[in-house]
Short mmCIF file of N, CA and C and ligand atoms in Angstrom, two decimals:
data_model
loop_
_atom_site.label_atom_id
_atom_site.label_comp_id
_atom_site.label_asym_id
_atom_site.label_seq_id
_atom_site.Cartn_x
_atom_site.Cartn_y
_atom_site.Cartn_z
N MET A 1 17.38 -13.71 49.93
CA MET A 1 16.94 -15.03 49.47
C MET A 1 15.74 -14.88 48.54
N ALA A 2 15.58 -15.82 47.68
CA ALA A 2 14.46 -15.77 46.74
C ALA A 2 13.85 -17.15 46.58
N LYS A 3 12.54 -17.15 46.50
CA LYS A 3 11.84 -18.41 46.25
C LYS A 3 11.86 -18.67 44.75
N LEU A 4 12.20 -19.90 44.38
CA LEU A 4 12.33 -20.24 42.97
C LEU A 4 11.16 -21.13 42.53
N PRO A 5 10.78 -21.05 41.23
CA PRO A 5 9.71 -21.94 40.77
C PRO A 5 10.20 -23.39 40.72
N ILE A 6 9.34 -24.30 41.16
CA ILE A 6 9.69 -25.73 41.16
C ILE A 6 9.14 -26.39 39.89
N ILE A 7 10.02 -27.11 39.20
CA ILE A 7 9.65 -27.79 37.97
C ILE A 7 8.86 -29.06 38.29
N VAL A 8 7.73 -29.24 37.61
CA VAL A 8 6.89 -30.42 37.82
C VAL A 8 7.08 -31.40 36.67
N ALA A 9 7.17 -32.70 37.01
CA ALA A 9 7.32 -33.76 36.01
C ALA A 9 6.01 -33.93 35.23
N PRO A 10 6.06 -34.47 34.02
CA PRO A 10 7.27 -34.83 33.28
C PRO A 10 7.91 -33.60 32.64
N ASP A 11 9.24 -33.50 32.75
CA ASP A 11 9.96 -32.35 32.20
C ASP A 11 11.41 -32.78 31.96
N PRO A 12 11.94 -32.52 30.76
CA PRO A 12 13.31 -32.97 30.46
C PRO A 12 14.36 -32.40 31.41
N ARG A 13 14.09 -31.25 32.04
CA ARG A 13 15.06 -30.65 32.96
C ARG A 13 15.24 -31.48 34.22
N LEU A 14 14.27 -32.39 34.48
CA LEU A 14 14.39 -33.27 35.65
C LEU A 14 15.16 -34.54 35.32
N LYS A 15 15.53 -34.70 34.05
CA LYS A 15 16.21 -35.92 33.62
C LYS A 15 17.70 -35.70 33.35
N ILE A 16 18.19 -34.51 33.62
CA ILE A 16 19.60 -34.21 33.32
C ILE A 16 20.53 -34.79 34.39
N LYS A 17 21.82 -34.95 34.03
CA LYS A 17 22.84 -35.29 35.01
C LYS A 17 23.50 -33.98 35.42
N ALA A 18 23.38 -33.63 36.69
CA ALA A 18 23.92 -32.36 37.17
C ALA A 18 25.45 -32.42 37.26
N GLN A 19 26.07 -31.25 37.21
CA GLN A 19 27.54 -31.15 37.17
C GLN A 19 28.11 -30.78 38.53
N PRO A 20 29.28 -31.35 38.87
CA PRO A 20 29.89 -31.04 40.17
C PRO A 20 30.18 -29.55 40.33
N VAL A 21 30.10 -29.10 41.56
CA VAL A 21 30.46 -27.73 41.92
C VAL A 21 31.99 -27.71 42.10
N GLN A 22 32.63 -26.67 41.60
CA GLN A 22 34.09 -26.57 41.78
C GLN A 22 34.43 -26.17 43.22
N THR A 23 33.84 -25.07 43.64
CA THR A 23 34.06 -24.54 44.99
C THR A 23 32.73 -24.04 45.52
N VAL A 24 32.47 -24.24 46.79
CA VAL A 24 31.27 -23.65 47.38
C VAL A 24 31.60 -22.20 47.73
N ASP A 25 31.25 -21.30 46.81
CA ASP A 25 31.52 -19.88 46.98
C ASP A 25 30.21 -19.14 47.26
N GLU A 26 30.26 -17.81 47.23
CA GLU A 26 29.07 -16.99 47.48
C GLU A 26 27.91 -17.39 46.58
N ASP A 27 28.23 -17.65 45.31
CA ASP A 27 27.21 -17.97 44.32
C ASP A 27 26.50 -19.28 44.67
N VAL A 28 27.28 -20.28 45.08
CA VAL A 28 26.69 -21.58 45.45
C VAL A 28 25.90 -21.44 46.75
N ARG A 29 26.44 -20.64 47.69
CA ARG A 29 25.73 -20.41 48.95
C ARG A 29 24.38 -19.73 48.70
N LYS A 30 24.34 -18.83 47.74
CA LYS A 30 23.08 -18.16 47.41
C LYS A 30 22.08 -19.19 46.86
N LEU A 31 22.59 -20.09 46.00
CA LEU A 31 21.71 -21.15 45.47
C LEU A 31 21.17 -21.99 46.63
N MET A 32 22.05 -22.37 47.58
CA MET A 32 21.63 -23.17 48.74
C MET A 32 20.54 -22.45 49.53
N ASP A 33 20.75 -21.16 49.77
CA ASP A 33 19.77 -20.37 50.55
C ASP A 33 18.44 -20.26 49.81
N ASP A 34 18.51 -19.99 48.51
CA ASP A 34 17.28 -19.89 47.72
C ASP A 34 16.54 -21.22 47.70
N MET A 35 17.31 -22.31 47.60
CA MET A 35 16.67 -23.64 47.58
C MET A 35 16.01 -23.96 48.91
N LEU A 36 16.66 -23.57 50.02
CA LEU A 36 16.05 -23.80 51.34
C LEU A 36 14.75 -23.02 51.47
N GLU A 37 14.79 -21.75 51.04
CA GLU A 37 13.57 -20.94 51.13
C GLU A 37 12.46 -21.54 50.28
N THR A 38 12.83 -22.01 49.09
CA THR A 38 11.86 -22.63 48.18
C THR A 38 11.27 -23.89 48.81
N MET A 39 12.15 -24.71 49.40
CA MET A 39 11.72 -25.97 50.03
C MET A 39 10.77 -25.71 51.20
N TYR A 40 11.15 -24.76 52.08
CA TYR A 40 10.28 -24.45 53.23
C TYR A 40 8.94 -23.89 52.74
N GLY A 41 9.00 -23.05 51.71
CA GLY A 41 7.78 -22.45 51.17
C GLY A 41 6.81 -23.49 50.62
N ALA A 42 7.37 -24.62 50.17
CA ALA A 42 6.54 -25.68 49.58
C ALA A 42 6.28 -26.80 50.59
N HIS A 43 6.71 -26.62 51.85
CA HIS A 43 6.55 -27.62 52.90
C HIS A 43 7.19 -28.95 52.53
N GLY A 44 8.34 -28.88 51.89
CA GLY A 44 9.06 -30.10 51.54
C GLY A 44 10.15 -30.38 52.57
N ILE A 45 10.72 -31.60 52.51
CA ILE A 45 11.82 -31.95 53.42
C ILE A 45 13.14 -32.05 52.67
N GLY A 46 13.08 -31.91 51.34
CA GLY A 46 14.30 -31.97 50.55
C GLY A 46 14.07 -31.35 49.19
N LEU A 47 15.16 -30.86 48.59
CA LEU A 47 15.07 -30.26 47.26
C LEU A 47 16.43 -30.38 46.59
N ALA A 48 16.42 -30.67 45.29
CA ALA A 48 17.66 -30.79 44.53
C ALA A 48 17.68 -29.70 43.45
N ALA A 49 18.89 -29.22 43.12
CA ALA A 49 19.02 -28.09 42.21
C ALA A 49 18.28 -28.28 40.87
N PRO A 50 18.32 -29.47 40.24
CA PRO A 50 17.60 -29.59 38.96
C PRO A 50 16.09 -29.30 39.09
N GLN A 51 15.53 -29.46 40.28
CA GLN A 51 14.10 -29.18 40.46
C GLN A 51 13.78 -27.69 40.34
N VAL A 52 14.82 -26.85 40.46
CA VAL A 52 14.62 -25.41 40.25
C VAL A 52 15.38 -24.95 39.00
N GLY A 53 15.70 -25.91 38.13
CA GLY A 53 16.29 -25.58 36.83
C GLY A 53 17.76 -25.27 36.87
N ASP A 54 18.45 -25.69 37.94
CA ASP A 54 19.89 -25.43 38.07
C ASP A 54 20.63 -26.76 37.88
N LYS A 55 21.74 -26.70 37.13
CA LYS A 55 22.44 -27.93 36.75
C LYS A 55 23.57 -28.31 37.70
N ARG A 56 23.69 -27.65 38.84
CA ARG A 56 24.78 -27.97 39.77
C ARG A 56 24.37 -29.06 40.78
N ARG A 57 25.38 -29.81 41.25
CA ARG A 57 25.11 -30.90 42.19
C ARG A 57 24.98 -30.34 43.61
N VAL A 58 23.81 -29.81 43.88
CA VAL A 58 23.51 -29.21 45.18
C VAL A 58 22.15 -29.71 45.64
N ILE A 59 22.08 -30.13 46.91
CA ILE A 59 20.79 -30.51 47.50
C ILE A 59 20.64 -29.86 48.87
N VAL A 60 19.41 -29.67 49.29
CA VAL A 60 19.13 -29.17 50.64
C VAL A 60 18.09 -30.08 51.29
N ILE A 61 18.21 -30.21 52.61
CA ILE A 61 17.35 -31.14 53.35
C ILE A 61 17.04 -30.54 54.72
N ASP A 62 15.82 -30.76 55.19
CA ASP A 62 15.50 -30.52 56.60
C ASP A 62 14.38 -31.48 56.97
N VAL A 63 14.73 -32.53 57.71
CA VAL A 63 13.74 -33.54 58.08
C VAL A 63 13.17 -33.31 59.48
N ALA A 64 13.47 -32.13 60.08
CA ALA A 64 12.90 -31.82 61.39
C ALA A 64 11.37 -31.76 61.28
N ARG A 65 10.69 -32.22 62.34
CA ARG A 65 9.23 -32.15 62.34
C ARG A 65 8.77 -30.72 62.56
N GLU A 66 7.46 -30.50 62.27
CA GLU A 66 6.88 -29.15 62.37
C GLU A 66 7.09 -28.53 63.75
N ASN A 67 7.06 -29.36 64.82
CA ASN A 67 7.16 -28.84 66.18
C ASN A 67 8.60 -28.79 66.68
N GLU A 68 9.56 -29.14 65.81
CA GLU A 68 10.97 -29.09 66.20
C GLU A 68 11.64 -27.87 65.57
N ASP A 69 12.82 -27.51 66.12
CA ASP A 69 13.59 -26.43 65.51
C ASP A 69 14.07 -26.88 64.14
N PRO A 70 14.14 -25.95 63.19
CA PRO A 70 14.64 -26.33 61.86
C PRO A 70 16.08 -26.84 61.92
N LYS A 71 16.37 -27.84 61.10
CA LYS A 71 17.74 -28.37 61.02
C LYS A 71 18.17 -28.41 59.56
N PRO A 72 18.34 -27.23 58.95
CA PRO A 72 18.67 -27.22 57.53
C PRO A 72 20.08 -27.75 57.27
N ILE A 73 20.23 -28.48 56.19
CA ILE A 73 21.55 -28.94 55.78
C ILE A 73 21.64 -28.78 54.26
N ALA A 74 22.75 -28.21 53.81
CA ALA A 74 22.97 -28.00 52.38
C ALA A 74 24.21 -28.78 51.98
N LEU A 75 24.12 -29.54 50.90
CA LEU A 75 25.22 -30.40 50.48
C LEU A 75 25.56 -30.14 49.02
N ALA A 76 26.86 -29.93 48.75
CA ALA A 76 27.32 -29.85 47.36
C ALA A 76 28.10 -31.12 47.05
N ASN A 77 27.96 -31.59 45.83
CA ASN A 77 28.64 -32.82 45.37
C ASN A 77 28.45 -33.99 46.32
N PRO A 78 27.24 -34.25 46.81
CA PRO A 78 27.05 -35.37 47.74
C PRO A 78 27.33 -36.69 47.03
N GLN A 79 28.00 -37.57 47.76
CA GLN A 79 28.42 -38.83 47.17
C GLN A 79 28.22 -39.93 48.21
N ILE A 80 27.52 -40.98 47.84
CA ILE A 80 27.32 -42.10 48.76
C ILE A 80 28.59 -42.94 48.78
N VAL A 81 29.18 -43.10 49.98
CA VAL A 81 30.45 -43.83 50.07
C VAL A 81 30.28 -45.18 50.76
N GLU A 82 29.15 -45.38 51.42
CA GLU A 82 28.90 -46.67 52.06
C GLU A 82 27.39 -46.85 52.24
N ILE A 83 26.90 -48.08 52.06
CA ILE A 83 25.47 -48.34 52.27
C ILE A 83 25.29 -49.56 53.17
N SER A 84 24.14 -49.62 53.83
CA SER A 84 23.84 -50.76 54.71
C SER A 84 23.47 -51.98 53.88
N ASP A 85 23.58 -53.15 54.49
CA ASP A 85 23.11 -54.38 53.83
C ASP A 85 21.59 -54.43 53.84
N ASP A 86 21.00 -53.93 54.92
CA ASP A 86 19.54 -53.98 55.04
C ASP A 86 18.89 -52.81 54.31
N ASP A 87 17.67 -53.05 53.86
CA ASP A 87 16.90 -52.00 53.20
C ASP A 87 15.79 -51.49 54.12
N ARG A 88 15.25 -50.35 53.78
CA ARG A 88 14.03 -49.87 54.42
C ARG A 88 13.07 -49.45 53.32
N ILE A 89 11.77 -49.58 53.61
CA ILE A 89 10.76 -49.16 52.65
C ILE A 89 10.05 -47.95 53.23
N HIS A 90 9.94 -46.92 52.42
CA HIS A 90 9.30 -45.70 52.91
C HIS A 90 8.41 -45.13 51.80
N GLU A 91 7.27 -44.58 52.20
CA GLU A 91 6.39 -43.95 51.20
C GLU A 91 6.96 -42.58 50.87
N GLU A 92 7.37 -42.40 49.62
CA GLU A 92 8.01 -41.15 49.20
C GLU A 92 7.07 -40.27 48.40
N GLY A 93 7.31 -38.97 48.54
CA GLY A 93 6.66 -37.99 47.70
C GLY A 93 7.74 -37.10 47.14
N CYS A 94 7.37 -36.11 46.34
CA CYS A 94 8.37 -35.25 45.72
C CYS A 94 7.69 -33.96 45.30
N LEU A 95 8.36 -32.83 45.53
CA LEU A 95 7.76 -31.54 45.15
C LEU A 95 7.59 -31.44 43.63
N SER A 96 8.31 -32.27 42.88
CA SER A 96 8.16 -32.26 41.41
C SER A 96 7.10 -33.25 40.94
N LEU A 97 6.53 -34.02 41.87
CA LEU A 97 5.43 -34.94 41.53
C LEU A 97 4.32 -34.74 42.55
N PRO A 98 3.75 -33.52 42.57
CA PRO A 98 2.84 -33.16 43.66
C PRO A 98 1.65 -34.11 43.78
N GLU A 99 1.35 -34.45 45.01
CA GLU A 99 0.19 -35.27 45.37
C GLU A 99 0.28 -36.71 44.91
N HIS A 100 1.48 -37.17 44.61
CA HIS A 100 1.65 -38.59 44.28
C HIS A 100 2.67 -39.20 45.23
N TYR A 101 2.39 -40.43 45.64
CA TYR A 101 3.25 -41.10 46.62
C TYR A 101 3.42 -42.56 46.23
N ALA A 102 4.56 -43.12 46.59
CA ALA A 102 4.76 -44.55 46.34
C ALA A 102 5.81 -45.07 47.30
N GLU A 103 5.66 -46.35 47.64
CA GLU A 103 6.65 -46.99 48.52
C GLU A 103 7.90 -47.31 47.72
N VAL A 104 9.04 -46.90 48.27
CA VAL A 104 10.32 -47.13 47.60
C VAL A 104 11.26 -47.84 48.57
N GLN A 105 11.95 -48.85 48.07
CA GLN A 105 12.91 -49.60 48.89
C GLN A 105 14.32 -49.09 48.60
N ARG A 106 15.02 -48.72 49.67
CA ARG A 106 16.39 -48.22 49.54
C ARG A 106 17.21 -48.73 50.73
N PRO A 107 18.55 -48.62 50.66
CA PRO A 107 19.36 -48.99 51.81
C PRO A 107 18.89 -48.27 53.08
N ASP A 108 18.95 -48.99 54.21
CA ASP A 108 18.46 -48.50 55.50
C ASP A 108 19.27 -47.30 55.99
N TRP A 109 20.59 -47.34 55.77
CA TRP A 109 21.42 -46.18 56.08
C TRP A 109 22.49 -46.01 55.00
N VAL A 110 22.99 -44.80 54.89
CA VAL A 110 24.06 -44.51 53.93
C VAL A 110 25.06 -43.55 54.56
N LYS A 111 26.31 -43.68 54.17
CA LYS A 111 27.30 -42.66 54.52
C LYS A 111 27.51 -41.80 53.29
N VAL A 112 27.45 -40.49 53.49
CA VAL A 112 27.54 -39.55 52.38
C VAL A 112 28.65 -38.54 52.63
N ARG A 113 29.49 -38.36 51.62
CA ARG A 113 30.56 -37.36 51.69
C ARG A 113 30.13 -36.17 50.82
N TYR A 114 30.40 -34.97 51.30
CA TYR A 114 29.93 -33.78 50.57
C TYR A 114 30.74 -32.56 50.97
N LEU A 115 30.51 -31.46 50.26
CA LEU A 115 31.08 -30.17 50.64
C LEU A 115 29.99 -29.37 51.34
N ASP A 116 30.30 -28.82 52.49
CA ASP A 116 29.29 -28.02 53.19
C ASP A 116 29.34 -26.56 52.71
N ARG A 117 28.54 -25.70 53.34
CA ARG A 117 28.43 -24.33 52.82
C ARG A 117 29.71 -23.52 53.04
N ASP A 118 30.66 -24.05 53.81
CA ASP A 118 31.96 -23.40 53.96
C ASP A 118 33.03 -24.07 53.11
N ASN A 119 32.57 -24.90 52.18
CA ASN A 119 33.48 -25.60 51.26
C ASN A 119 34.37 -26.62 51.98
N GLU A 120 33.93 -27.08 53.16
CA GLU A 120 34.67 -28.10 53.91
C GLU A 120 34.13 -29.48 53.53
N ILE A 121 35.03 -30.45 53.41
CA ILE A 121 34.60 -31.82 53.15
C ILE A 121 34.05 -32.42 54.44
N ARG A 122 32.84 -32.97 54.35
CA ARG A 122 32.22 -33.58 55.52
C ARG A 122 31.66 -34.95 55.16
N GLU A 123 31.41 -35.73 56.20
CA GLU A 123 30.79 -37.04 55.98
C GLU A 123 29.73 -37.23 57.04
N ILE A 124 28.55 -37.71 56.62
CA ILE A 124 27.51 -38.00 57.61
C ILE A 124 26.97 -39.40 57.38
N LYS A 125 26.50 -40.01 58.47
CA LYS A 125 25.76 -41.26 58.35
C LYS A 125 24.29 -40.90 58.48
N ALA A 126 23.55 -41.15 57.41
CA ALA A 126 22.13 -40.82 57.39
C ALA A 126 21.32 -42.07 57.66
N GLU A 127 20.39 -41.95 58.65
CA GLU A 127 19.55 -43.09 59.01
C GLU A 127 18.09 -42.66 58.98
N GLY A 128 17.20 -43.64 58.96
CA GLY A 128 15.76 -43.36 59.03
C GLY A 128 15.31 -42.49 57.86
N ILE A 129 14.44 -41.52 58.18
CA ILE A 129 13.88 -40.65 57.14
C ILE A 129 14.98 -39.88 56.41
N MET A 130 16.06 -39.55 57.15
CA MET A 130 17.19 -38.82 56.55
C MET A 130 17.86 -39.68 55.46
N ALA A 131 17.94 -40.99 55.70
CA ALA A 131 18.55 -41.89 54.71
C ALA A 131 17.71 -41.91 53.44
N THR A 132 16.41 -42.01 53.62
CA THR A 132 15.51 -42.00 52.46
C THR A 132 15.64 -40.69 51.70
N CYS A 133 15.57 -39.59 52.46
CA CYS A 133 15.55 -38.27 51.84
C CYS A 133 16.85 -37.99 51.08
N ILE A 134 17.98 -38.29 51.69
CA ILE A 134 19.26 -37.96 51.06
C ILE A 134 19.46 -38.78 49.78
N GLN A 135 19.02 -40.03 49.80
CA GLN A 135 19.15 -40.85 48.59
C GLN A 135 18.20 -40.36 47.49
N HIS A 136 17.02 -39.96 47.90
CA HIS A 136 16.03 -39.40 46.96
C HIS A 136 16.60 -38.14 46.28
N GLU A 137 17.22 -37.26 47.08
CA GLU A 137 17.74 -36.01 46.52
C GLU A 137 18.97 -36.25 45.64
N ILE A 138 19.85 -37.16 46.05
CA ILE A 138 21.02 -37.47 45.22
C ILE A 138 20.57 -38.05 43.89
N ASP A 139 19.52 -38.87 43.92
CA ASP A 139 18.94 -39.40 42.67
C ASP A 139 18.61 -38.27 41.69
N HIS A 140 18.01 -37.20 42.22
CA HIS A 140 17.63 -36.06 41.36
C HIS A 140 18.83 -35.52 40.57
N LEU A 141 20.03 -35.58 41.19
CA LEU A 141 21.23 -35.04 40.53
C LEU A 141 21.65 -35.91 39.34
N ASP A 142 21.10 -37.13 39.29
CA ASP A 142 21.38 -38.02 38.16
C ASP A 142 20.14 -38.24 37.30
N GLY A 143 19.19 -37.34 37.43
CA GLY A 143 17.99 -37.42 36.59
C GLY A 143 17.04 -38.55 36.95
N VAL A 144 17.13 -39.02 38.19
CA VAL A 144 16.29 -40.14 38.63
C VAL A 144 15.21 -39.64 39.59
N LEU A 145 13.96 -40.01 39.33
CA LEU A 145 12.84 -39.63 40.19
C LEU A 145 12.39 -40.85 40.99
N PHE A 146 11.66 -40.63 42.09
CA PHE A 146 11.28 -41.80 42.90
C PHE A 146 10.41 -42.77 42.10
N VAL A 147 9.67 -42.24 41.13
CA VAL A 147 8.82 -43.13 40.31
C VAL A 147 9.67 -44.07 39.43
N ASP A 148 10.95 -43.74 39.26
CA ASP A 148 11.83 -44.63 38.49
C ASP A 148 12.18 -45.88 39.30
N HIS A 149 11.82 -45.89 40.59
CA HIS A 149 12.08 -47.07 41.43
C HIS A 149 10.85 -47.96 41.58
N VAL A 150 9.72 -47.56 41.02
CA VAL A 150 8.51 -48.39 41.14
C VAL A 150 8.18 -49.01 39.79
N SER A 151 7.12 -49.84 39.75
CA SER A 151 6.78 -50.53 38.50
C SER A 151 6.45 -49.52 37.40
N SER A 152 6.72 -49.93 36.15
CA SER A 152 6.45 -49.01 35.03
C SER A 152 4.96 -48.70 34.95
N LEU A 153 4.14 -49.64 35.38
CA LEU A 153 2.69 -49.43 35.36
C LEU A 153 2.33 -48.24 36.25
N LYS A 154 2.84 -48.28 37.49
CA LYS A 154 2.55 -47.21 38.44
C LYS A 154 3.19 -45.89 37.98
N ARG A 155 4.44 -45.99 37.49
CA ARG A 155 5.15 -44.79 37.03
C ARG A 155 4.39 -44.09 35.91
N ASN A 156 3.97 -44.87 34.92
CA ASN A 156 3.27 -44.28 33.78
C ASN A 156 1.94 -43.67 34.19
N MET A 157 1.28 -44.31 35.15
CA MET A 157 0.00 -43.79 35.62
C MET A 157 0.20 -42.42 36.26
N ILE A 158 1.21 -42.32 37.13
CA ILE A 158 1.48 -41.05 37.81
C ILE A 158 1.88 -39.97 36.80
N LEU A 159 2.78 -40.30 35.88
CA LEU A 159 3.26 -39.30 34.92
C LEU A 159 2.14 -38.86 33.97
N ARG A 160 1.27 -39.80 33.60
CA ARG A 160 0.14 -39.43 32.73
C ARG A 160 -0.78 -38.44 33.44
N LYS A 161 -1.05 -38.72 34.73
CA LYS A 161 -1.92 -37.83 35.50
C LYS A 161 -1.31 -36.43 35.62
N LEU A 162 0.00 -36.37 35.85
CA LEU A 162 0.67 -35.08 35.98
C LEU A 162 0.64 -34.32 34.65
N GLN A 163 0.85 -35.05 33.55
CA GLN A 163 0.82 -34.44 32.22
C GLN A 163 -0.57 -33.84 31.94
N LYS A 164 -1.59 -34.62 32.31
CA LYS A 164 -2.97 -34.20 32.11
C LYS A 164 -3.25 -32.92 32.91
N ALA A 165 -2.80 -32.91 34.16
CA ALA A 165 -3.01 -31.75 35.03
C ALA A 165 -2.32 -30.51 34.46
N LYS A 166 -1.13 -30.71 33.87
CA LYS A 166 -0.39 -29.60 33.24
C LYS A 166 -1.20 -29.02 32.08
N LYS A 167 -1.74 -29.92 31.24
CA LYS A 167 -2.52 -29.47 30.07
C LYS A 167 -3.73 -28.67 30.53
N LEU A 168 -4.42 -29.19 31.55
CA LEU A 168 -5.60 -28.50 32.07
C LEU A 168 -5.23 -27.13 32.58
N ALA A 169 -4.09 -27.05 33.30
CA ALA A 169 -3.64 -25.77 33.85
C ALA A 169 -3.34 -24.78 32.73
N GLN A 170 -2.77 -25.30 31.63
CA GLN A 170 -2.45 -24.43 30.49
C GLN A 170 -3.73 -23.88 29.85
N GLN A 171 -4.73 -24.78 29.72
CA GLN A 171 -5.98 -24.37 29.08
C GLN A 171 -6.71 -23.30 29.88
N THR A 172 -6.63 -23.43 31.20
CA THR A 172 -7.39 -22.49 32.04
C THR A 172 -6.57 -21.25 32.38
N ALA A 173 -5.26 -21.26 31.98
CA ALA A 173 -4.40 -20.10 32.31
C ALA A 173 -4.79 -18.88 31.49
NI1 NI B 1 12.06 -35.17 44.86
#
């Protein structure tokens, strides 16, 4: 397994529409494993392939708490097939928008169909933090960031700060 560099916004690679995986083979499994290692290394609960510069529709998630056993899940071609009528609001963060958070309203639960690491079609009902996380990660596959769900005022403020931090990092590098 290898830890991959995580792309920080604003970056055009985070705005792409990722392409479906044909088959979950060794190559896709390696991507899943590398993404999990990258996510754990960054103390994240979810990661999508475009965040590591890969154009495939692959996401990984582990919403287990620090004191619980890890519960990694890797999904290829995840697709929301049903959503709840009720919404939930959760304060979201993102490894591509470090140190920025905002409340985002999304469906309270979702049913998601996907290919697992054995290339089997599976369906899960995601609730609570898992519902938020899975929707957040699927968004990444369509070039959507959590800041795209908040006011343009707040979005622009966050992106400007990140851009500024990038410039400073370049100057001091
Ligand atoms: Ni994210």
